[in-house]
XYZ file of N, CA, C and O in Angstrom:
436
model
N -22.780 -7.104 -5.195
C -23.598 -7.018 -3.998
C -24.797 -6.164 -4.333
O -24.658 -5.100 -4.910
N -25.975 -6.587 -3.953
C -27.179 -5.827 -4.205
C -27.886 -5.572 -2.890
O -28.067 -6.466 -2.084
N -28.250 -4.326 -2.656
C -28.947 -3.948 -1.429
C -30.208 -3.195 -1.833
O -30.240 -1.971 -1.873
N -31.268 -3.944 -2.153
C -32.518 -3.317 -2.557
C -32.349 -2.529 -3.828
O -31.965 -3.044 -4.863
N -32.657 -1.231 -3.756
C -32.586 -0.361 -4.930
C -31.189 0.197 -5.169
O -30.977 0.904 -6.153
N -30.258 -0.076 -4.275
C -28.909 0.466 -4.446
C -28.203 -0.221 -5.605
O -28.545 -1.326 -6.005
N -27.205 0.448 -6.113
C -26.456 -0.041 -7.258
C -25.718 -1.338 -6.917
O -25.180 -1.495 -5.831
N -25.679 -2.253 -7.853
C -24.970 -3.518 -7.682
C -23.505 -3.302 -8.032
O -23.181 -2.639 -9.011
N -22.617 -3.877 -7.227
C -21.191 -3.790 -7.530
C -20.564 -5.165 -7.379
O -20.994 -5.974 -6.582
N -19.570 -5.401 -8.176
C -18.867 -6.676 -8.165
C -17.750 -6.619 -7.133
O -17.008 -5.652 -7.067
N -17.660 -7.671 -6.317
C -16.576 -7.759 -5.342
C -15.264 -8.020 -6.059
O -15.236 -8.684 -7.092
N -14.152 -7.528 -5.515
C -12.860 -7.818 -6.135
C -12.553 -9.311 -6.010
O -13.046 -9.982 -5.108
N -11.750 -9.801 -6.930
C -11.347 -11.202 -6.882
C -9.842 -11.286 -6.699
O -9.088 -10.483 -7.238
N -9.428 -12.254 -5.909
C -8.023 -12.471 -5.619
C -7.664 -13.909 -5.975
O -8.324 -14.843 -5.534
N -6.640 -14.062 -6.791
C -6.145 -15.418 -7.069
C -5.098 -15.737 -6.011
O -4.144 -14.992 -5.814
N -5.307 -16.846 -5.316
C -4.421 -17.277 -4.251
C -3.692 -18.540 -4.701
O -4.324 -19.492 -5.164
N -2.363 -18.510 -4.569
C -1.537 -19.667 -4.899
C -1.055 -20.286 -3.594
O -0.658 -19.576 -2.668
N -1.101 -21.601 -3.525
C -0.676 -22.293 -2.310
C -0.181 -23.684 -2.661
O -0.414 -24.180 -3.757
N 0.506 -24.289 -1.716
C 1.000 -25.641 -1.908
C 0.137 -26.581 -1.078
O -0.014 -26.391 0.134
N -0.425 -27.585 -1.708
C -1.285 -28.532 -1.004
C -0.438 -29.492 -0.165
O 0.787 -29.497 -0.257
N -1.093 -30.296 0.640
C -0.378 -31.210 1.526
C 0.462 -32.228 0.773
O 1.480 -32.679 1.272
N 0.071 -32.560 -0.454
C 0.869 -33.520 -1.227
C 2.010 -32.845 -1.995
O 2.752 -33.484 -2.721
N 2.142 -31.515 -1.818
C 3.257 -30.786 -2.413
C 2.983 -30.158 -3.755
O 3.838 -29.458 -4.296
N 1.809 -30.371 -4.321
C 1.508 -29.770 -5.615
C 1.031 -28.331 -5.439
O 0.377 -27.993 -4.454
N 1.397 -27.494 -6.431
C 0.964 -26.091 -6.378
C -0.483 -26.000 -6.835
O -0.867 -26.604 -7.834
N -1.264 -25.265 -6.106
C -2.687 -25.077 -6.395
C -2.970 -23.576 -6.481
O -2.198 -22.758 -5.989
N -4.094 -23.241 -7.060
C -4.563 -21.858 -7.016
C -6.080 -21.866 -7.093
O -6.690 -22.813 -7.601
N -6.668 -20.799 -6.575
C -8.115 -20.643 -6.643
C -8.414 -19.150 -6.547
O -7.557 -18.362 -6.157
N -9.622 -18.758 -6.912
C -10.021 -17.353 -6.886
C -11.047 -17.166 -5.771
O -11.983 -17.948 -5.628
N -10.836 -16.116 -4.972
C -11.715 -15.792 -3.853
C -12.076 -14.311 -3.899
O -11.338 -13.501 -4.437
N -13.216 -13.943 -3.285
C -13.554 -12.521 -3.194
C -13.158 -11.957 -1.831
O -13.227 -10.761 -1.609
N -12.741 -12.829 -0.930
C -12.274 -12.399 0.391
C -11.071 -13.244 0.768
O -11.086 -14.458 0.606
N -10.015 -12.603 1.266
C -8.829 -13.323 1.702
C -8.469 -12.829 3.089
O -8.400 -11.629 3.345
N -8.279 -13.767 4.011
C -7.868 -13.452 5.377
C -6.496 -14.050 5.598
O -6.259 -15.206 5.261
N -5.593 -13.274 6.134
C -4.249 -13.772 6.385
C -3.829 -13.415 7.801
O -3.962 -12.270 8.232
N -3.363 -14.396 8.538
C -2.804 -14.170 9.871
C -1.420 -14.789 9.874
O -1.255 -15.964 9.584
N -0.424 -13.982 10.165
C 0.946 -14.462 10.072
C 1.609 -14.342 11.434
O 1.746 -13.252 11.976
N 1.968 -15.480 11.977
C 2.731 -15.491 13.215
C 1.895 -15.234 14.455
O 0.748 -14.808 14.377
N 2.462 -15.530 15.561
C 1.797 -15.339 16.848
C 2.746 -14.712 17.851
O 2.650 -14.945 19.031
N 3.662 -13.903 17.372
C 4.593 -13.226 18.263
C 4.089 -11.815 18.507
O 3.920 -11.051 17.567
N 3.817 -11.477 19.774
C 3.336 -10.115 20.036
C 4.423 -9.080 19.739
O 5.589 -9.288 20.070
N 4.036 -8.001 19.112
C 4.988 -6.940 18.768
C 4.936 -5.844 19.825
O 4.609 -4.697 19.539
N 5.262 -6.225 21.057
C 5.172 -5.271 22.171
C 6.519 -4.674 22.549
O 6.559 -3.660 23.240
N 7.607 -5.259 22.086
C 8.934 -4.774 22.475
C 9.139 -3.303 22.097
O 9.667 -2.518 22.883
N 8.680 -2.934 20.904
C 8.874 -1.563 20.419
C 8.035 -0.532 21.193
O 8.235 0.660 21.036
N 7.084 -1.001 21.988
C 6.216 -0.080 22.725
C 6.852 0.461 24.001
O 6.311 1.369 24.622
N 7.995 -0.108 24.407
C 8.699 0.338 25.614
C 7.766 0.306 26.836
O 7.680 1.263 27.602
N 7.039 -0.802 26.972
C 6.044 -0.929 28.045
C 6.649 -0.844 29.435
O 6.000 -0.348 30.371
N 7.891 -1.293 29.592
C 8.504 -1.247 30.922
C 8.661 0.178 31.438
O 8.624 0.420 32.639
N 8.751 1.156 30.549
C 8.861 2.553 30.995
C 7.566 3.033 31.645
O 7.569 3.989 32.411
N 6.436 2.337 31.339
C 5.149 2.660 31.961
C 4.843 1.713 33.121
O 3.766 1.756 33.696
N 5.796 0.832 33.430
C 5.603 -0.110 34.524
C 4.766 -1.320 34.153
O 4.280 -2.038 35.019
N 4.602 -1.561 32.851
C 3.794 -2.687 32.387
C 4.696 -3.895 32.203
O 5.675 -3.849 31.461
N 4.323 -4.986 32.886
C 5.127 -6.204 32.833
C 4.675 -7.113 31.686
O 3.488 -7.214 31.399
N 5.663 -7.747 31.057
C 5.396 -8.720 30.001
C 6.091 -10.030 30.367
O 7.017 -10.049 31.186
N 5.633 -11.111 29.740
C 6.316 -12.381 29.947
C 7.485 -12.486 28.969
O 7.762 -11.549 28.215
N 8.173 -13.615 28.966
C 9.369 -13.782 28.127
C 9.075 -13.647 26.641
O 9.920 -13.217 25.862
N 7.844 -13.987 26.229
C 7.492 -13.901 24.809
C 7.060 -12.497 24.394
O 6.883 -12.224 23.214
N 6.866 -11.610 25.374
C 6.420 -10.250 25.075
C 4.945 -10.024 25.312
O 4.444 -8.918 25.137
N 4.224 -11.074 25.716
C 2.792 -10.904 25.999
C 2.617 -10.106 27.287
O 3.353 -10.277 28.249
N 1.623 -9.230 27.293
C 1.356 -8.368 28.441
C 0.665 -9.189 29.534
O -0.303 -9.902 29.273
N 1.156 -9.076 30.750
C 0.571 -9.790 31.885
C -0.625 -8.984 32.383
O -0.497 -7.799 32.688
N -1.801 -9.634 32.434
C -3.041 -8.979 32.856
C -3.766 -9.842 33.884
O -3.512 -11.035 33.998
N -4.702 -9.203 34.601
C -5.562 -9.965 35.513
C -6.877 -10.279 34.793
O -7.010 -10.048 33.591
N -7.854 -10.797 35.528
C -9.123 -11.201 34.909
C -9.909 -10.044 34.302
O -10.774 -10.251 33.462
N -9.622 -8.804 34.725
C -10.338 -7.653 34.169
C -9.503 -6.892 33.139
O -9.773 -5.740 32.839
N -8.471 -7.559 32.593
C -7.607 -7.012 31.539
C -6.671 -5.911 32.043
O -6.047 -5.211 31.247
N -6.562 -5.729 33.357
C -5.699 -4.700 33.928
C -4.250 -5.172 33.905
O -3.958 -6.306 34.274
N -3.349 -4.296 33.490
C -1.923 -4.619 33.481
C -1.336 -4.345 34.861
O -2.053 -3.990 35.800
N -0.026 -4.463 34.979
C 0.654 -4.173 36.246
C 0.630 -2.683 36.567
O 0.986 -2.273 37.675
N 0.203 -1.860 35.642
C -0.047 -0.438 35.887
C -1.566 -0.293 35.902
O -2.216 -0.440 34.871
N -2.124 -0.026 37.082
C -3.563 -0.181 37.331
C -4.495 0.603 36.409
O -5.644 0.216 36.229
N -4.048 1.681 35.801
C -4.933 2.458 34.930
C -4.712 2.164 33.438
O -5.264 2.847 32.578
N -3.930 1.115 33.148
C -3.672 0.732 31.762
C -4.150 -0.703 31.559
O -3.852 -1.590 32.355
N -4.896 -0.912 30.476
C -5.481 -2.215 30.178
C -4.862 -2.770 28.898
O -4.370 -2.031 28.059
N -4.930 -4.072 28.753
C -4.461 -4.737 27.544
C -5.515 -5.753 27.134
O -5.953 -6.559 27.952
N -5.939 -5.688 25.883
C -6.942 -6.635 25.390
C -6.422 -7.324 24.144
O -5.506 -6.841 23.486
N -7.012 -8.461 23.842
C -6.658 -9.177 22.628
C -5.541 -10.174 22.845
O -5.152 -10.483 23.970
N -5.009 -10.676 21.729
C -4.054 -11.767 21.814
C -2.636 -11.337 22.139
O -1.738 -12.163 22.191
N -2.404 -10.064 22.421
C -1.089 -9.663 22.932
C -1.048 -9.799 24.448
O -0.015 -9.598 25.068
N -2.179 -10.174 25.064
C -2.252 -10.371 26.509
C -1.998 -11.829 26.844
O -2.488 -12.736 26.161
N -1.266 -12.041 27.906
C -0.920 -13.393 28.333
C -2.171 -14.189 28.702
O -3.064 -13.680 29.375
N -2.237 -15.427 28.232
C -3.328 -16.318 28.593
C -4.613 -16.110 27.821
O -5.633 -16.716 28.133
N -4.601 -15.256 26.816
C -5.801 -15.011 26.028
C -5.735 -15.797 24.728
O -4.657 -15.990 24.164
N -6.884 -16.241 24.226
C -6.889 -16.996 22.971
C -6.343 -16.162 21.819
O -6.620 -14.969 21.720
N -5.573 -16.779 20.967
C -4.971 -16.085 19.822
C -5.885 -16.193 18.612
O -5.534 -16.768 17.584
N -7.063 -15.615 18.741
C -8.063 -15.656 17.690
C -8.602 -14.254 17.456
O -8.995 -13.567 18.408
N -8.650 -13.835 16.213
C -9.128 -12.497 15.890
C -10.537 -12.229 16.416
O -10.771 -11.178 17.017
N -11.507 -13.137 16.248
C -12.853 -12.854 16.764
C -12.879 -12.652 18.279
O -13.653 -11.848 18.787
N -12.020 -13.362 18.987
C -11.954 -13.207 20.441
C -11.411 -11.821 20.788
O -11.934 -11.140 21.681
N -10.387 -11.384 20.076
C -9.821 -10.053 20.316
C -10.835 -8.955 19.988
O -10.956 -7.969 20.716
N -11.592 -9.127 18.919
C -12.620 -8.150 18.549
C -13.692 -8.082 19.634
O -14.114 -7.001 20.045
N -14.124 -9.242 20.120
C -15.138 -9.281 21.180
C -14.607 -8.643 22.459
O -15.324 -7.917 23.141
N -13.351 -8.890 22.786
C -12.746 -8.283 23.981
C -12.749 -6.764 23.855
O -13.047 -6.049 24.823
N -12.436 -6.254 22.668
C -12.458 -4.806 22.448
C -13.855 -4.239 22.587
O -14.050 -3.181 23.200
N -14.844 -4.936 22.067
C -16.232 -4.487 22.181
C -16.691 -4.473 23.637
O -17.328 -3.524 24.091
N -16.352 -5.538 24.365
C -16.732 -5.610 25.785
C -16.047 -4.516 26.588
O -16.664 -3.880 27.444
N -14.762 -4.294 26.310
C -14.036 -3.265 27.047
C -14.632 -1.887 26.772
O -14.758 -1.068 27.681
N -15.035 -1.636 25.547
C -15.640 -0.354 25.195
C -16.936 -0.134 25.973
O -17.183 0.962 26.487
N -17.764 -1.172 26.079
C -19.015 -1.067 26.840
C -18.720 -0.716 28.292
O -19.336 0.183 28.869
N -17.761 -1.400 28.892
C -17.398 -1.128 30.292
C -16.839 0.287 30.432
O -17.212 1.027 31.331
N -15.981 0.678 29.516
C -15.363 2.004 29.556
C -16.418 3.111 29.426
O -16.377 4.094 30.160
N -17.356 2.936 28.516
C -18.365 3.968 28.303
C -19.372 4.025 29.451
O -19.981 5.063 29.692
N -19.545 2.926 30.184
C -20.490 2.902 31.296
C -19.879 3.468 32.571
O -20.585 3.769 33.516
N -18.570 3.625 32.582
C -17.872 4.139 33.754
C -17.595 5.618 33.550
O -16.981 5.992 32.560
N -18.028 6.466 34.501
C -17.754 7.908 34.329
C -16.252 8.188 34.400
O -15.546 7.661 35.255
N -15.769 8.981 33.448
C -14.358 9.357 33.394
C -14.259 10.865 33.305
O -15.050 11.507 32.642
N -13.260 11.392 33.954
C -13.001 12.819 33.839
C -12.023 13.006 32.681
O -10.968 12.384 32.643
N -12.409 13.854 31.749
C -11.546 14.083 30.579
C -10.847 15.419 30.719
O -11.398 16.388 31.115
């Protein structure tokens, strides 16, 4: 990577092995690897019911249109919330939007 006068550095390379649709083993080298495994929310260990936060049968947090949970001062964003898209960019955008709203609202600390 080169940024003007800054020093150039080589990105790391990762060899990825996978099985193609016809069943043959393949491999290729990449400088970036993204992995998303599963779509089961890991909310059980959070003991949300002790805070009065309701979840559905799969463990997704039940929220309204403003990301508010069943406990009015607690919010849930991202793909652990019921009815939200299970996409990382969507969860990142939700976090950014929530931060803007949170910072614009006066809070007593």
